[in-house]
Amino acid sequence: MAKTNKGRFFEDYRVGEVIDHAVPRTVSGGERALYHMLYPARHALYSSDQFAQGCGLGAAPLDDMIAFHIIFGKTVPDISLNAVANLGYAEGRWHAPVWPGDTLRSQSEVIGVKENSNGKSGVVWVRTTGLNQREQTVLDYVRWGMVRKGDLDAAAPKTVIPDLAPALSASNLVVPQGLDFSDYDFGLAGETHRWDDYEIGERIDHVDGVTVEEAEHMMATRLWQNTAKVHFDTSARPDGSRLIYGGHVISMARALSFNGLANAQMVVGLNGGAHANPCLSGDTIRAWSEVLDKAETDAPGVGAIRLRLVATKGGAPFALKGDDGKYLPEVLLDLDYWALMPV
């Protein structure tokens, strides 16, 4: 009897199925140190207990993207081990900060399936929920990916495409309990720009670039326990290249956005996202942002700002799509998210 797991294929998914993912993980300050080693992350709220306490929190939480990567990584053996590509995200919300000592686990519900016309693969939609040791939801989001078929003769399932909101409304965002930016220290944060200083439609070139090396990508995917074959096994791709984990690009771009958005402290919503083109070892990631919306919150001194974050591997800043409406080949990531910022 085979004891190894070859992963699920497209024909193995059923709409309505709930999957409890294996191997809960207790996090510590080690994840913070490794995250700051892998990415040029400098947002003050995640770096300093003293700064976080000045903002009404008990201590510095772990970076929101650490929670995303860990919760995502738990799902890979069941959802995307045989994926061709991770295609997009929607309806993501951070419900509670993650603190050192928390234990995270993941659960996913299959909410959509659609076989591709070539009959060799299909798209699977799942809603993933990340829970802590108190069974509190830390994060939930929808993602969809293209998954290979294991049996090319398997009958196509009935197509179900979920109806997803194009964006979260500001009223649906969860502001962490106690967060208060009334006495925010702009000097320690690194920039003076506050919520009021940004205009809808404004674009920001984050200037800096970071070349992605294979070694750091391998460390990152192992850190998040992401077992997707395309990230580890070069024979899993026809050209023998190693595909850089899309979340690695997200974190790199978010960290680069510090230069110009240092006060966009907490990520609280993920409206949508697309990994427009593959990122490979040796590519140099740059980033720019566009302000899409702004909203007030009930928390003292806290405003919400909706941002488009674009990662590229070259080309002119602010170039996104060609005349044909398709992403330009140098665009790696197009991410739409909400963040919290002092007013």
GROMACS .gro file of C-alpha atoms in nm:
model
  343
    1MET     CA    1   0.000   0.000   0.000
    2ALA     CA    2   0.140   0.341  -0.096
    3LYS     CA    3   0.210   0.561   0.202
    4THR     CA    4   0.333   0.870   0.020
    5ASN     CA    5   0.115   1.161  -0.087
    6LYS     CA    6   0.120   1.259  -0.454
    7GLY     CA    7  -0.114   1.549  -0.388
    8ARG     CA    8  -0.459   1.619  -0.525
    9PHE     CA    9  -0.534   1.667  -0.890
   10PHE     CA   10  -0.809   1.873  -1.044
   11GLU     CA   11  -1.058   1.586  -1.063
   12ASP     CA   12  -1.019   1.524  -0.688
   13TYR     CA   13  -1.193   1.846  -0.579
   14ARG     CA   14  -1.563   1.877  -0.499
   15VAL     CA   15  -1.746   2.205  -0.436
   16GLY     CA   16  -1.849   2.227  -0.070
   17GLU     CA   17  -1.567   2.002   0.053
   18VAL     CA   18  -1.390   2.129   0.366
   19ILE     CA   19  -1.024   2.039   0.407
   20ASP     CA   20  -0.844   2.061   0.741
   21HIS     CA   21  -0.476   2.113   0.662
   22ALA     CA   22  -0.206   1.932   0.855
   23VAL     CA   23   0.074   2.051   1.082
   24PRO     CA   24  -0.023   2.348   1.302
   25ARG     CA   25   0.264   2.586   1.369
   26THR     CA   26   0.361   2.780   1.680
   27VAL     CA   27   0.534   3.104   1.589
   28SER     CA   28   0.794   3.305   1.778
   29GLY     CA   29   1.024   3.601   1.742
   30GLY     CA   30   1.234   3.379   1.518
   31GLU     CA   31   0.985   3.427   1.234
   32ARG     CA   32   1.019   3.804   1.272
   33ALA     CA   33   1.399   3.790   1.259
   34LEU     CA   34   1.400   3.563   0.955
   35TYR     CA   35   1.139   3.777   0.778
   36HIS     CA   36   1.353   4.088   0.829
   37MET     CA   37   1.652   3.896   0.702
   38LEU     CA   38   1.474   3.789   0.383
   39TYR     CA   39   1.307   4.121   0.300
   40PRO     CA   40   1.402   4.487   0.356
   41ALA     CA   41   1.103   4.523   0.594
   42ARG     CA   42   1.121   4.833   0.813
   43HIS     CA   43   0.767   4.925   0.916
   44ALA     CA   44   0.803   5.042   1.275
   45LEU     CA   45   0.491   4.882   1.419
   46TYR     CA   46   0.631   4.535   1.348
   47SER     CA   47   0.987   4.620   1.445
   48SER     CA   48   0.955   4.774   1.792
   49ASP     CA   49   0.755   4.678   2.100
   50GLN     CA   50   0.796   5.032   2.229
   51PHE     CA   51   0.660   5.185   1.908
   52ALA     CA   52   0.366   4.941   1.906
   53GLN     CA   53   0.289   5.022   2.270
   54GLY     CA   54   0.282   5.390   2.174
   55CYS     CA   55   0.014   5.294   1.921
   56GLY     CA   56  -0.206   5.124   2.182
   57LEU     CA   57  -0.093   4.763   2.135
   58GLY     CA   58   0.065   4.545   2.402
   59ALA     CA   59   0.371   4.468   2.188
   60ALA     CA   60   0.479   4.446   1.827
   61PRO     CA   61   0.274   4.182   1.643
   62LEU     CA   62   0.430   3.966   1.376
   63ASP     CA   63   0.414   4.114   1.027
   64ASP     CA   64   0.077   4.056   0.861
   65MET     CA   65   0.247   3.887   0.569
   66ILE     CA   66   0.409   3.633   0.803
   67ALA     CA   67   0.058   3.523   0.897
   68PHE     CA   68  -0.040   3.510   0.529
   69HIS     CA   69   0.262   3.300   0.428
   70ILE     CA   70   0.224   3.050   0.711
   71ILE     CA   71  -0.150   3.004   0.661
   72PHE     CA   72  -0.098   2.979   0.284
   73GLY     CA   73   0.188   2.731   0.325
   74LYS     CA   74  -0.030   2.494   0.529
   75THR     CA   75  -0.268   2.465   0.231
   76VAL     CA   76  -0.012   2.377  -0.036
   77PRO     CA   77   0.002   1.996   0.011
   78ASP     CA   78  -0.377   1.975  -0.029
   79ILE     CA   79  -0.450   2.256  -0.273
   80SER     CA   80  -0.156   2.341  -0.496
   81LEU     CA   81   0.100   2.063  -0.480
   82ASN     CA   82   0.019   1.987  -0.844
   83ALA     CA   83  -0.065   2.342  -0.942
   84VAL     CA   84   0.059   2.496  -1.264
   85ALA     CA   85   0.013   2.849  -1.128
   86ASN     CA   86  -0.150   3.044  -0.847
   87LEU     CA   87  -0.379   3.284  -1.031
   88GLY     CA   88  -0.536   3.531  -0.793
   89TYR     CA   89  -0.678   3.641  -0.458
   90ALA     CA   90  -0.996   3.808  -0.333
   91GLU     CA   91  -1.193   3.894  -0.020
   92GLY     CA   92  -0.894   3.872   0.215
   93ARG     CA   93  -0.929   4.009   0.569
   94TRP     CA   94  -0.691   4.012   0.864
   95HIS     CA   95  -0.914   3.968   1.168
   96ALA     CA   96  -0.661   3.971   1.451
   97PRO     CA   97  -0.287   4.029   1.497
   98VAL     CA   98  -0.055   3.731   1.537
   99TRP     CA   99   0.170   3.738   1.842
  100PRO     CA  100   0.478   3.533   1.932
  101GLY     CA  101   0.352   3.216   2.098
  102ASP     CA  102   0.039   3.184   1.883
  103THR     CA  103  -0.029   2.853   1.708
  104LEU     CA  104  -0.171   2.879   1.357
  105ARG     CA  105  -0.358   2.625   1.149
  106SER     CA  106  -0.551   2.640   0.821
  107GLN     CA  107  -0.879   2.515   0.685
  108SER     CA  108  -1.009   2.551   0.328
  109GLU     CA  109  -1.348   2.512   0.160
  110VAL     CA  110  -1.367   2.437  -0.212
  111ILE     CA  111  -1.601   2.702  -0.356
  112GLY     CA  112  -1.551   2.665  -0.730
  113VAL     CA  113  -1.414   2.445  -1.011
  114LYS     CA  114  -1.382   2.486  -1.386
  115GLU     CA  115  -1.204   2.252  -1.625
  116ASN     CA  116  -0.988   2.418  -1.891
  117SER     CA  117  -1.069   2.367  -2.258
  118ASN     CA  118  -0.751   2.162  -2.310
  119GLY     CA  119  -0.883   1.893  -2.075
  120LYS     CA  120  -0.544   1.870  -1.905
  121SER     CA  121  -0.602   2.104  -1.611
  122GLY     CA  122  -0.862   2.314  -1.439
  123VAL     CA  123  -0.910   2.606  -1.204
  124VAL     CA  124  -0.994   2.545  -0.838
  125TRP     CA  125  -1.123   2.820  -0.605
  126VAL     CA  126  -1.087   2.782  -0.226
  127ARG     CA  127  -1.169   2.998   0.072
  128THR     CA  128  -0.897   2.951   0.332
  129THR     CA  129  -0.933   3.041   0.700
  130GLY     CA  130  -0.638   3.074   0.937
  131LEU     CA  131  -0.715   3.001   1.303
  132ASN     CA  132  -0.514   3.049   1.620
  133GLN     CA  133  -0.501   2.829   1.929
  134ARG     CA  134  -0.819   2.994   2.063
  135GLU     CA  135  -1.006   2.903   1.742
  136GLN     CA  136  -1.018   3.272   1.654
  137THR     CA  137  -0.999   3.360   1.286
  138VAL     CA  138  -0.673   3.541   1.217
  139LEU     CA  139  -0.707   3.566   0.840
  140ASP     CA  140  -0.937   3.447   0.565
  141TYR     CA  141  -0.911   3.488   0.190
  142VAL     CA  142  -1.011   3.335  -0.142
  143ARG     CA  143  -0.752   3.216  -0.390
  144TRP     CA  144  -0.767   3.025  -0.713
  145GLY     CA  145  -0.510   2.828  -0.903
  146MET     CA  146  -0.467   2.613  -1.211
  147VAL     CA  147  -0.421   2.246  -1.116
  148ARG     CA  148  -0.315   1.956  -1.337
  149LYS     CA  149  -0.543   1.659  -1.399
  150GLY     CA  150  -0.405   1.324  -1.289
  151ASP     CA  151  -0.643   1.125  -1.508
  152LEU     CA  152  -0.694   1.294  -1.844
  153ASP     CA  153  -0.998   1.074  -1.903
  154ALA     CA  154  -1.173   1.183  -1.585
  155ALA     CA  155  -1.508   1.348  -1.653
  156ALA     CA  156  -1.520   1.726  -1.620
  157PRO     CA  157  -1.706   1.836  -1.306
  158LYS     CA  158  -1.997   2.077  -1.327
  159THR     CA  159  -1.856   2.428  -1.359
  160VAL     CA  160  -1.907   2.646  -1.053
  161ILE     CA  161  -1.753   2.994  -1.052
  162PRO     CA  162  -1.791   3.181  -0.722
  163ASP     CA  163  -1.931   3.534  -0.716
  164LEU     CA  164  -1.654   3.736  -0.551
  165ALA     CA  165  -1.661   4.099  -0.445
  166PRO     CA  166  -1.433   4.321  -0.655
  167ALA     CA  167  -1.315   4.493  -0.335
  168LEU     CA  168  -1.382   4.505   0.037
  169SER     CA  169  -1.564   4.810   0.163
  170ALA     CA  170  -1.386   5.003   0.435
  171SER     CA  171  -1.670   4.917   0.674
  172ASN     CA  172  -1.572   4.549   0.649
  173LEU     CA  173  -1.215   4.607   0.764
  174VAL     CA  174  -1.116   4.493   1.113
  175VAL     CA  175  -0.905   4.745   1.307
  176PRO     CA  176  -0.705   4.572   1.585
  177GLN     CA  177  -0.848   4.633   1.930
  178GLY     CA  178  -0.674   4.921   2.105
  179LEU     CA  179  -0.499   5.062   1.797
  180ASP     CA  180  -0.460   5.436   1.847
  181PHE     CA  181  -0.246   5.660   1.626
  182SER     CA  182  -0.326   5.982   1.819
  183ASP     CA  183   0.031   6.008   1.954
  184TYR     CA  184   0.203   5.851   1.654
  185ASP     CA  185   0.576   5.919   1.640
  186PHE     CA  186   0.651   6.013   1.277
  187GLY     CA  187   1.020   6.057   1.352
  188LEU     CA  188   1.063   5.699   1.468
  189ALA     CA  189   0.841   5.573   1.184
  190GLY     CA  190   1.079   5.719   0.924
  191GLU     CA  191   0.852   5.951   0.724
  192THR     CA  192   0.623   6.246   0.791
  193HIS     CA  193   0.356   6.161   0.533
  194ARG     CA  194   0.018   6.091   0.690
  195TRP     CA  195  -0.321   5.976   0.555
  196ASP     CA  196  -0.422   6.334   0.476
  197ASP     CA  197  -0.116   6.383   0.253
  198TYR     CA  198  -0.217   6.117  -0.002
  199GLU     CA  199  -0.460   6.183  -0.288
  200ILE     CA  200  -0.672   5.927  -0.471
  201GLY     CA  201  -0.505   5.864  -0.805
  202GLU     CA  202  -0.158   5.955  -0.677
  203ARG     CA  203   0.124   5.725  -0.787
  204ILE     CA  204   0.444   5.661  -0.594
  205ASP     CA  205   0.768   5.519  -0.735
  206HIS     CA  206   0.937   5.331  -0.452
  207VAL     CA  207   1.273   5.379  -0.624
  208ASP     CA  208   1.469   5.087  -0.479
  209GLY     CA  209   1.523   4.743  -0.625
  210VAL     CA  210   1.628   4.402  -0.491
  211THR     CA  211   1.768   4.118  -0.701
  212VAL     CA  212   1.609   3.786  -0.608
  213GLU     CA  213   1.859   3.509  -0.542
  214GLU     CA  214   1.776   3.140  -0.553
  215ALA     CA  215   1.913   3.076  -0.204
  216GLU     CA  216   1.686   3.329  -0.029
  217HIS     CA  217   1.382   3.201  -0.217
  218MET     CA  218   1.459   2.848  -0.104
  219MET     CA  219   1.496   2.967   0.254
  220ALA     CA  220   1.164   3.153   0.235
  221THR     CA  221   0.960   2.866   0.094
  222ARG     CA  222   1.106   2.631   0.353
  223LEU     CA  223   1.035   2.885   0.626
  224TRP     CA  224   0.669   2.893   0.521
  225GLN     CA  225   0.667   2.513   0.471
  226ASN     CA  226   0.551   2.563   0.112
  227THR     CA  227   0.595   2.230  -0.066
  228ALA     CA  228   0.481   2.328  -0.418
  229LYS     CA  229   0.700   2.132  -0.662
  230VAL     CA  230   0.755   2.423  -0.901
  231HIS     CA  231   0.949   2.603  -0.627
  232PHE     CA  232   1.181   2.315  -0.537
  233ASP     CA  233   1.209   2.077  -0.828
  234THR     CA  234   1.341   2.221  -1.155
  235SER     CA  235   1.216   1.916  -1.345
  236ALA     CA  236   0.860   2.028  -1.259
  237ARG     CA  237   0.887   2.308  -1.519
  238PRO     CA  238   0.939   2.245  -1.892
  239ASP     CA  239   1.228   2.492  -1.918
  240GLY     CA  240   1.402   2.366  -1.603
  241SER     CA  241   1.382   2.705  -1.430
  242ARG     CA  242   1.293   2.752  -1.065
  243LEU     CA  243   0.975   2.954  -1.020
  244ILE     CA  244   0.996   3.205  -0.735
  245TYR     CA  245   0.705   3.174  -0.489
  246GLY     CA  246   0.451   3.450  -0.558
  247GLY     CA  247   0.430   3.535  -0.190
  248HIS     CA  248   0.803   3.605  -0.195
  249VAL     CA  249   0.733   3.874  -0.458
  250ILE     CA  250   0.446   4.013  -0.249
  251SER     CA  251   0.663   4.050   0.061
  252MET     CA  252   0.953   4.197  -0.135
  253ALA     CA  253   0.728   4.456  -0.300
  254ARG     CA  254   0.555   4.541   0.029
  255ALA     CA  255   0.894   4.590   0.196
  256LEU     CA  256   1.015   4.811  -0.091
  257SER     CA  257   0.701   5.024  -0.054
  258PHE     CA  258   0.835   5.151   0.279
  259ASN     CA  259   1.010   5.423   0.077
  260GLY     CA  260   0.707   5.645   0.022
  261LEU     CA  261   0.457   5.452   0.235
  262ALA     CA  262   0.643   5.404   0.563
  263ASN     CA  263   0.329   5.494   0.758
  264ALA     CA  264   0.102   5.240   0.585
  265GLN     CA  265   0.160   5.029   0.892
  266MET     CA  266  -0.089   4.741   0.899
  267VAL     CA  267  -0.231   4.539   0.611
  268VAL     CA  268  -0.597   4.463   0.691
  269GLY     CA  269  -0.758   4.378   0.357
  270LEU     CA  270  -0.671   4.197   0.034
  271ASN     CA  271  -0.910   4.303  -0.242
  272GLY     CA  272  -0.747   4.122  -0.530
  273GLY     CA  273  -0.421   4.018  -0.679
  274ALA     CA  274  -0.264   3.867  -0.985
  275HIS     CA  275   0.078   3.712  -1.041
  276ALA     CA  276   0.099   3.861  -1.389
  277ASN     CA  277   0.423   3.697  -1.505
  278PRO     CA  278   0.665   3.446  -1.351
  279CYS     CA  279   0.952   3.566  -1.135
  280LEU     CA  280   1.277   3.371  -1.171
  281SER     CA  281   1.605   3.373  -0.984
  282GLY     CA  282   1.817   3.668  -1.094
  283ASP     CA  283   1.524   3.903  -1.159
  284THR     CA  284   1.546   4.244  -0.991
  285ILE     CA  285   1.218   4.343  -0.826
  286ARG     CA  286   1.108   4.705  -0.818
  287ALA     CA  287   0.775   4.844  -0.703
  288TRP     CA  288   0.532   5.131  -0.740
  289SER     CA  289   0.196   5.207  -0.580
  290GLU     CA  290  -0.123   5.389  -0.671
  291VAL     CA  291  -0.372   5.528  -0.418
  292LEU     CA  292  -0.713   5.383  -0.509
  293ASP     CA  293  -0.930   5.498  -0.219
  294LYS     CA  294  -0.928   5.639   0.134
  295ALA     CA  295  -1.168   5.601   0.425
  296GLU     CA  296  -1.199   5.701   0.786
  297THR     CA  297  -1.221   5.446   1.067
  298ASP     CA  298  -1.368   5.461   1.417
  299ALA     CA  299  -1.025   5.410   1.576
  300PRO     CA  300  -0.860   5.727   1.711
  301GLY     CA  301  -0.616   5.876   1.464
  302VAL     CA  302  -0.645   5.581   1.224
  303GLY     CA  303  -0.734   5.608   0.857
  304ALA     CA  304  -0.765   5.334   0.594
  305ILE     CA  305  -0.594   5.365   0.257
  306ARG     CA  306  -0.653   5.139  -0.041
  307LEU     CA  307  -0.342   5.083  -0.251
  308ARG     CA  308  -0.246   4.911  -0.572
  309LEU     CA  309   0.101   4.763  -0.533
  310VAL     CA  310   0.277   4.667  -0.856
  311ALA     CA  311   0.603   4.472  -0.868
  312THR     CA  312   0.807   4.473  -1.186
  313LYS     CA  313   1.137   4.337  -1.314
  314GLY     CA  314   1.219   4.643  -1.522
  315GLY     CA  315   1.050   4.893  -1.749
  316ALA     CA  316   0.925   5.241  -1.674
  317PRO     CA  317   0.743   5.311  -1.346
  318PHE     CA  318   0.363   5.314  -1.365
  319ALA     CA  319   0.347   5.101  -1.682
  320LEU     CA  320   0.103   4.816  -1.626
  321LYS     CA  321  -0.081   4.690  -1.934
  322GLY     CA  322  -0.040   4.716  -2.310
  323ASP     CA  323  -0.290   4.835  -2.568
  324ASP     CA  324  -0.429   4.481  -2.581
  325GLY     CA  325  -0.528   4.502  -2.213
  326LYS     CA  326  -0.278   4.236  -2.109
  327TYR     CA  327  -0.010   4.283  -1.847
  328LEU     CA  328   0.324   4.396  -1.983
  329PRO     CA  329   0.586   4.118  -1.971
  330GLU     CA  330   0.791   4.298  -1.706
  331VAL     CA  331   0.500   4.316  -1.459
  332LEU     CA  332   0.523   4.047  -1.190
  333LEU     CA  333   0.249   4.138  -0.945
  334ASP     CA  334  -0.064   4.353  -0.933
  335LEU     CA  335  -0.196   4.359  -0.575
  336ASP     CA  336  -0.491   4.558  -0.437
  337TYR     CA  337  -0.496   4.595  -0.058
  338TRP     CA  338  -0.613   4.809   0.235
  339ALA     CA  339  -0.369   4.938   0.500
  340LEU     CA  340  -0.403   5.144   0.817
  341MET     CA  341  -0.225   5.480   0.842
  342PRO     CA  342  -0.217   5.770   1.090
  343VAL     CA  343  -0.436   6.069   1.001
   0.00000   0.00000   0.00000
